[in-house]
Amino acid sequence: AERARAESERARAEAKAEAEQARAEAGAESERARAEAKAEAERMKLFASAEAGRAKAEAIERENALKRSADLAKAEAARARVEALEREERAAREAAEARAEAAAAKGASDDLVNFLKQHPDLEKEVADDGCVEQRLIDFEKRCADAFFRLEQMVELRAAQSLELEKRIQAIASGEERIAGRSRGPSRVSTAKKSVIPKKAAEARKARAKAAAEKEVAAFKEEFLSAARQCFRLIDKDQGGSLSKAEIVEAVKSDQVVIKFLTTCGEENLQFLLHPPRLQKALEILDTDKSGEVDADEWEEAINRGLSKRVEQLKVEQERRERAAQRADEEFSVEFLNAARAVFRMIDADGSGTLEKAEVVDAVKNNQKVIKFLETCGNPNLQYLLVPARLEAALAELDTDRSGEVDLPEWEAAIESALKNKLEAKKKAREAAAAAAQREIAEFTAHFMEAAQRCFELIDKDDSGSLSKTEIVRAVREDRPVIDFLRNCGEENLQFLLQPKRLEKALKVLDTSQDG
């Protein structure tokens, strides 16, 4: 009985110990679960915050894009009106010239016919010689051709005018027009007819050409430097030529090499990144058939790629210059009209000149005047807002020392301000263009790296080509492959994710038809 009681006590003690241990383990597990849940909640909160920030940035970008589109639409409408007027004037001139030519030809022809009728004795000479008859025929042909060209011209100009009218109505349906009191001839009042003077336009063109040449030179230097670096990175043994083994290794693992080849512009160098095309690309690059690509052969390919990239850069420069010119013209119209409105606001008595008292009152009480002067771009106009400098600023503006600032003096200062504003906008555009190019280059490199990784994930047997079986398995099971194809932007690659369209997409992608 004592042994039984002892055994029972020991059993109860063991059971109690096990229960305590179980409770401790359950508590620890509960704490761990709570910690994991808290960490997951924090991660979700951070993700939601990041997603909200990205959504806000996208909304702001969309709003800015809409504003830019509206500004471009206004500029396009103004340019379309000018083009319509120029076309109509040119059509009128050409039509008048054609009518004059036709009338002259017809008149000469009629004169010759009347002359022959009045001199029957010339009929024999005409029959014998034929020169007068030939002249008559030539005159008649000229007359007919002139009338034919006139009819074609009238039809063409009518069609062009109709098309321009449609463009104007479509673009400028909501455009606002700024009207103001006329105070006689003025550079500002004629802003819509000639925004930038001829000399300024020529100077702008010269500056744009110089800037474009400088950009091309800098691009060439950077491109050739990157090409030399790429060659050195591939040439691991520093033998001065690239073997197939060195190239294969580099295009698999060296991100600098991959990034350069992706954007080099020479298709055979780009084919080095694609295993099925690598051998053929090497054969084309190896012009002396030595089995390796030496420095001269590499340089020949690089120069071909450089020429293509430079052409692309020049096209982009022309596009940017046209867009910048349109934007500057539209901005100039708005700025000069705003400047004239500010002049009228300051000129309270409508005398056509600005007295010191009027200026002092406006820069104290008129918020529109203050806002314009703060951002006008001319330091001397901005000094009108500083009491200690106002007297000196007025003296600087009053070039004829009349004691008042008249409209030509005001416009001279405004033209200086406009020049500074346009220069600032140009620098901002150049900075934005450089940033955009860097962003595009980074995105391209990242995209091509992801595409290469996707190919390798599908190519399970490392054969350098993708079979239907490998593709079907990957689009069913491999999440990175699915995500890339869904967002790649190429519809036939996206169709690989749809079983009903997969077969047809494979036929389109398999351009060599080797299966």
GROMACS .gro file of C-alpha atoms in nm, residues 147-393:
model
  247
  147PHE     CA    1  -0.602   7.601 -11.660
  148PHE     CA    2  -0.550   7.239 -11.560
  149ARG     CA    3  -0.296   7.338 -11.290
  150LEU     CA    4  -0.530   7.609 -11.171
  151GLU     CA    5  -0.816   7.362 -11.128
  152GLN     CA    6  -0.591   7.116 -10.943
  153MET     CA    7  -0.459   7.393 -10.720
  154VAL     CA    8  -0.805   7.517 -10.632
  155GLU     CA    9  -0.919   7.162 -10.543
  156LEU     CA   10  -0.605   7.097 -10.336
  157ARG     CA   11  -0.629   7.423 -10.144
  158ALA     CA   12  -0.998   7.369 -10.078
  159ALA     CA   13  -0.925   7.024  -9.933
  160GLN     CA   14  -0.639   7.159  -9.721
  161SER     CA   15  -0.848   7.447  -9.592
  162LEU     CA   16  -1.129   7.208  -9.499
  163GLU     CA   17  -0.887   6.980  -9.316
  164LEU     CA   18  -0.730   7.270  -9.127
  165GLU     CA   19  -1.072   7.401  -9.031
  166LYS     CA   20  -1.161   7.062  -8.886
  167ARG     CA   21  -0.834   7.053  -8.691
  168ILE     CA   22  -0.894   7.401  -8.553
  169GLN     CA   23  -1.249   7.317  -8.446
  170ALA     CA   24  -1.134   6.993  -8.283
  171ILE     CA   25  -0.838   7.141  -8.099
  172ALA     CA   26  -0.957   7.485  -8.005
  173SER     CA   27  -1.314   7.412  -7.903
  174GLY     CA   28  -1.251   7.528  -7.548
  175GLU     CA   29  -0.973   7.780  -7.599
  176GLU     CA   30  -1.002   8.112  -7.420
  177ARG     CA   31  -0.915   8.433  -7.598
  178ILE     CA   32  -0.765   8.729  -7.422
  179ALA     CA   33  -0.899   9.068  -7.521
  180GLY     CA   34  -0.775   9.409  -7.405
  181ARG     CA   35  -0.787   9.782  -7.478
  182SER     CA   36  -0.582   9.894  -7.774
  183ARG     CA   37  -0.321  10.158  -7.706
  184GLY     CA   38  -0.164  10.181  -8.050
  185PRO     CA   39   0.106   9.969  -8.214
  186SER     CA   40   0.293   9.754  -7.964
  187ARG     CA   41   0.521   9.454  -7.954
  188VAL     CA   42   0.289   9.298  -7.696
  189SER     CA   43  -0.031   9.365  -7.889
  190THR     CA   44   0.113   9.187  -8.193
  191ALA     CA   45   0.239   8.893  -7.989
  192LYS     CA   46   0.006   8.642  -8.154
  193LYS     CA   47   0.131   8.739  -8.499
  194SER     CA   48   0.501   8.734  -8.416
  195VAL     CA   49   0.586   8.593  -8.077
  196ILE     CA   50   0.961   8.580  -8.113
  197PRO     CA   51   1.137   8.836  -8.336
  198LYS     CA   52   1.329   8.709  -8.634
  199LYS     CA   53   1.670   8.774  -8.480
  200ALA     CA   54   1.569   8.601  -8.159
  201ALA     CA   55   1.440   8.304  -8.357
  202GLU     CA   56   1.767   8.281  -8.549
  203ALA     CA   57   1.965   8.305  -8.227
  204ARG     CA   58   1.747   8.035  -8.072
  205LYS     CA   59   1.805   7.812  -8.374
  206ALA     CA   60   2.181   7.864  -8.353
  207ARG     CA   61   2.182   7.787  -7.980
  208ALA     CA   62   1.971   7.477  -8.033
  209LYS     CA   63   2.208   7.355  -8.306
  210ALA     CA   64   2.513   7.413  -8.087
  211ALA     CA   65   2.348   7.239  -7.792
  212ALA     CA   66   2.248   6.944  -8.013
  213GLU     CA   67   2.604   6.909  -8.147
  214LYS     CA   68   2.742   6.925  -7.795
  215GLU     CA   69   2.496   6.658  -7.678
  216VAL     CA   70   2.588   6.430  -7.972
  217ALA     CA   71   2.962   6.474  -7.902
  218ALA     CA   72   2.914   6.393  -7.534
  219PHE     CA   73   2.700   6.090  -7.622
  220LYS     CA   74   2.965   5.959  -7.866
  221GLU     CA   75   3.239   5.996  -7.607
  222GLU     CA   76   3.033   5.820  -7.340
  223PHE     CA   77   2.924   5.543  -7.580
  224LEU     CA   78   3.278   5.468  -7.703
  225SER     CA   79   3.411   5.472  -7.346
  226ALA     CA   80   3.141   5.221  -7.243
  227ALA     CA   81   3.224   5.006  -7.549
  228ARG     CA   82   3.595   4.994  -7.457
  229GLN     CA   83   3.507   4.905  -7.098
  230CYS     CA   84   3.274   4.630  -7.219
  231PHE     CA   85   3.549   4.481  -7.439
  232ARG     CA   86   3.792   4.477  -7.143
  233LEU     CA   87   3.533   4.314  -6.916
  234ILE     CA   88   3.470   4.033  -7.166
  235ASP     CA   89   3.841   3.982  -7.246
  236LYS     CA   90   3.925   3.805  -6.920
  237ASP     CA   91   4.267   3.676  -7.037
  238GLN     CA   92   4.353   4.020  -7.183
  239GLY     CA   93   4.455   3.858  -7.507
  240GLY     CA   94   4.316   4.141  -7.720
  241SER     CA   95   4.039   3.925  -7.870
  242LEU     CA   96   3.715   3.774  -7.747
  243SER     CA   97   3.664   3.397  -7.750
  244LYS     CA   98   3.325   3.234  -7.753
  245ALA     CA   99   3.376   3.104  -7.397
  246GLU     CA  100   3.455   3.456  -7.270
  247ILE     CA  101   3.149   3.602  -7.441
  248VAL     CA  102   2.916   3.329  -7.314
  249GLU     CA  103   3.038   3.379  -6.958
  250ALA     CA  104   3.007   3.759  -6.976
  251VAL     CA  105   2.656   3.769  -7.119
  252LYS     CA  106   2.539   3.537  -6.843
  253SER     CA  107   2.689   3.703  -6.537
  254ASP     CA  108   2.830   4.052  -6.605
  255GLN     CA  109   2.553   4.311  -6.565
  256VAL     CA  110   2.766   4.593  -6.710
  257VAL     CA  111   2.821   4.394  -7.029
  258ILE     CA  112   2.455   4.294  -7.048
  259LYS     CA  113   2.341   4.654  -7.001
  260PHE     CA  114   2.571   4.787  -7.274
  261LEU     CA  115   2.485   4.518  -7.530
  262THR     CA  116   2.115   4.566  -7.465
  263THR     CA  117   2.127   4.932  -7.571
  264CYS     CA  118   2.424   4.937  -7.812
  265GLY     CA  119   2.208   4.961  -8.128
  266GLU     CA  120   2.394   4.687  -8.326
  267GLU     CA  121   2.175   4.382  -8.369
  268ASN     CA  122   2.456   4.123  -8.394
  269LEU     CA  123   2.604   4.245  -8.065
  270GLN     CA  124   2.256   4.231  -7.914
  271PHE     CA  125   2.212   3.874  -8.044
  272LEU     CA  126   2.505   3.773  -7.819
  273LEU     CA  127   2.252   3.792  -7.534
  274HIS     CA  128   2.030   3.527  -7.698
  275PRO     CA  129   2.178   3.175  -7.679
  276PRO     CA  130   2.006   3.043  -7.998
  277ARG     CA  131   2.147   3.333  -8.202
  278LEU     CA  132   2.488   3.368  -8.036
  279GLN     CA  133   2.683   3.138  -8.270
  280LYS     CA  134   2.551   3.301  -8.587
  281ALA     CA  135   2.615   3.648  -8.445
  282LEU     CA  136   2.977   3.549  -8.365
  283GLU     CA  137   3.026   3.424  -8.721
  284ILE     CA  138   2.905   3.760  -8.859
  285LEU     CA  139   3.119   3.964  -8.620
  286ASP     CA  140   3.430   3.751  -8.685
  287THR     CA  141   3.498   3.892  -9.033
  288ASP     CA  142   3.848   3.735  -9.067
  289LYS     CA  143   3.714   3.391  -8.960
  290SER     CA  144   3.981   3.353  -8.692
  291GLY     CA  145   3.737   3.204  -8.444
  292GLU     CA  146   3.754   3.509  -8.217
  293VAL     CA  147   3.638   3.872  -8.228
  294ASP     CA  148   3.943   4.100  -8.224
  295ALA     CA  149   3.954   4.470  -8.132
  296ASP     CA  150   3.915   4.590  -8.493
  297GLU     CA  151   3.612   4.367  -8.556
  298TRP     CA  152   3.460   4.481  -8.226
  299GLU     CA  153   3.518   4.845  -8.320
  300GLU     CA  154   3.350   4.798  -8.661
  301ALA     CA  155   3.039   4.661  -8.492
  302ILE     CA  156   3.050   4.937  -8.229
  303ASN     CA  157   3.068   5.206  -8.499
  304ARG     CA  158   2.760   5.060  -8.669
  305GLY     CA  159   2.573   5.067  -8.340
  306LEU     CA  160   2.697   5.418  -8.267
  307SER     CA  161   2.572   5.546  -8.604
  308LYS     CA  162   2.228   5.400  -8.535
  309ARG     CA  163   2.215   5.543  -8.183
  310VAL     CA  164   2.327   5.886  -8.305
  311GLU     CA  165   2.052   5.886  -8.568
  312GLN     CA  166   1.800   5.796  -8.299
  313LEU     CA  167   1.937   6.074  -8.079
  314LYS     CA  168   1.908   6.329  -8.361
  315VAL     CA  169   1.547   6.229  -8.426
  316GLU     CA  170   1.475   6.267  -8.055
  317GLN     CA  171   1.652   6.606  -8.053
  318GLU     CA  172   1.437   6.729  -8.342
  319ARG     CA  173   1.123   6.608  -8.166
  320ARG     CA  174   1.227   6.781  -7.844
  321GLU     CA  175   1.314   7.103  -8.028
  322ARG     CA  176   0.976   7.111  -8.206
  323ALA     CA  177   0.795   7.048  -7.878
  324ALA     CA  178   1.006   7.312  -7.702
  325GLN     CA  179   0.941   7.568  -7.975
  326ARG     CA  180   0.566   7.510  -7.956
  327ALA     CA  181   0.573   7.533  -7.577
  328ASP     CA  182   0.785   7.851  -7.585
  329GLU     CA  183   0.558   8.018  -7.838
  330GLU     CA  184   0.250   7.939  -7.632
  331PHE     CA  185   0.420   8.052  -7.311
  332SER     CA  186   0.541   8.373  -7.479
  333VAL     CA  187   0.189   8.462  -7.591
  334GLU     CA  188   0.049   8.409  -7.242
  335PHE     CA  189   0.340   8.590  -7.073
  336LEU     CA  190   0.326   8.896  -7.299
  337ASN     CA  191  -0.050   8.921  -7.267
  338ALA     CA  192  -0.019   8.896  -6.890
  339ALA     CA  193   0.248   9.169  -6.897
  340ARG     CA  194   0.019   9.401  -7.092
  341ALA     CA  195  -0.264   9.331  -6.847
  342VAL     CA  196  -0.033   9.419  -6.556
  343PHE     CA  197   0.062   9.745  -6.731
  344ARG     CA  198  -0.307   9.836  -6.756
  345MET     CA  199  -0.361   9.746  -6.389
  346ILE     CA  200  -0.079   9.977  -6.279
  347ASP     CA  201  -0.186  10.257  -6.518
  348ALA     CA  202  -0.486  10.355  -6.309
  349ASP     CA  203  -0.559  10.682  -6.494
  350GLY     CA  204  -0.531  10.520  -6.838
  351SER     CA  205  -0.270  10.773  -6.955
  352GLY     CA  206  -0.050  10.514  -7.123
  353THR     CA  207   0.242  10.578  -6.884
  354LEU     CA  208   0.324  10.459  -6.531
  355GLU     CA  209   0.387  10.724  -6.269
  356LYS     CA  210   0.572  10.654  -5.946
  357ALA     CA  211   0.257  10.696  -5.736
  358GLU     CA  212   0.070  10.443  -5.953
  359VAL     CA  213   0.355  10.192  -5.920
  360VAL     CA  214   0.378  10.237  -5.543
  361ASP     CA  215   0.004  10.186  -5.502
  362ALA     CA  216  -0.004   9.876  -5.728
  363VAL     CA  217   0.290   9.699  -5.560
  364LYS     CA  218   0.123   9.753  -5.222
  365ASN     CA  219  -0.238   9.667  -5.295
  366ASN     CA  220  -0.279   9.471  -5.621
  367GLN     CA  221  -0.209   9.103  -5.562
  368LYS     CA  222  -0.211   9.019  -5.934
  369VAL     CA  223   0.058   9.281  -6.001
  370ILE     CA  224   0.262   9.157  -5.706
  371LYS     CA  225   0.238   8.793  -5.815
  372PHE     CA  226   0.343   8.875  -6.172
  373LEU     CA  227   0.642   9.085  -6.065
  374GLU     CA  228   0.758   8.820  -5.817
  375THR     CA  229   0.785   8.556  -6.090
  376CYS     CA  230   0.852   8.768  -6.400
  377GLY     CA  231   1.223   8.682  -6.429
  378ASN     CA  232   1.356   9.041  -6.453
  379PRO     CA  233   1.540   9.148  -6.133
  380ASN     CA  234   1.485   9.517  -6.203
  381LEU     CA  235   1.106   9.467  -6.224
  382GLN     CA  236   1.119   9.258  -5.907
  383TYR     CA  237   1.299   9.545  -5.728
  384LEU     CA  238   0.975   9.745  -5.766
  385LEU     CA  239   0.847   9.532  -5.478
  386VAL     CA  240   1.136   9.645  -5.252
  387PRO     CA  241   1.073  10.000  -5.119
  388ALA     CA  242   1.445  10.068  -5.072
  389ARG     CA  243   1.517   9.982  -5.436
  390LEU     CA  244   1.201  10.111  -5.604
  391GLU     CA  245   1.344  10.453  -5.693
  392ALA     CA  246   1.654  10.304  -5.859
  393ALA     CA  247   1.444  10.043  -6.042
   0.00000   0.00000   0.00000
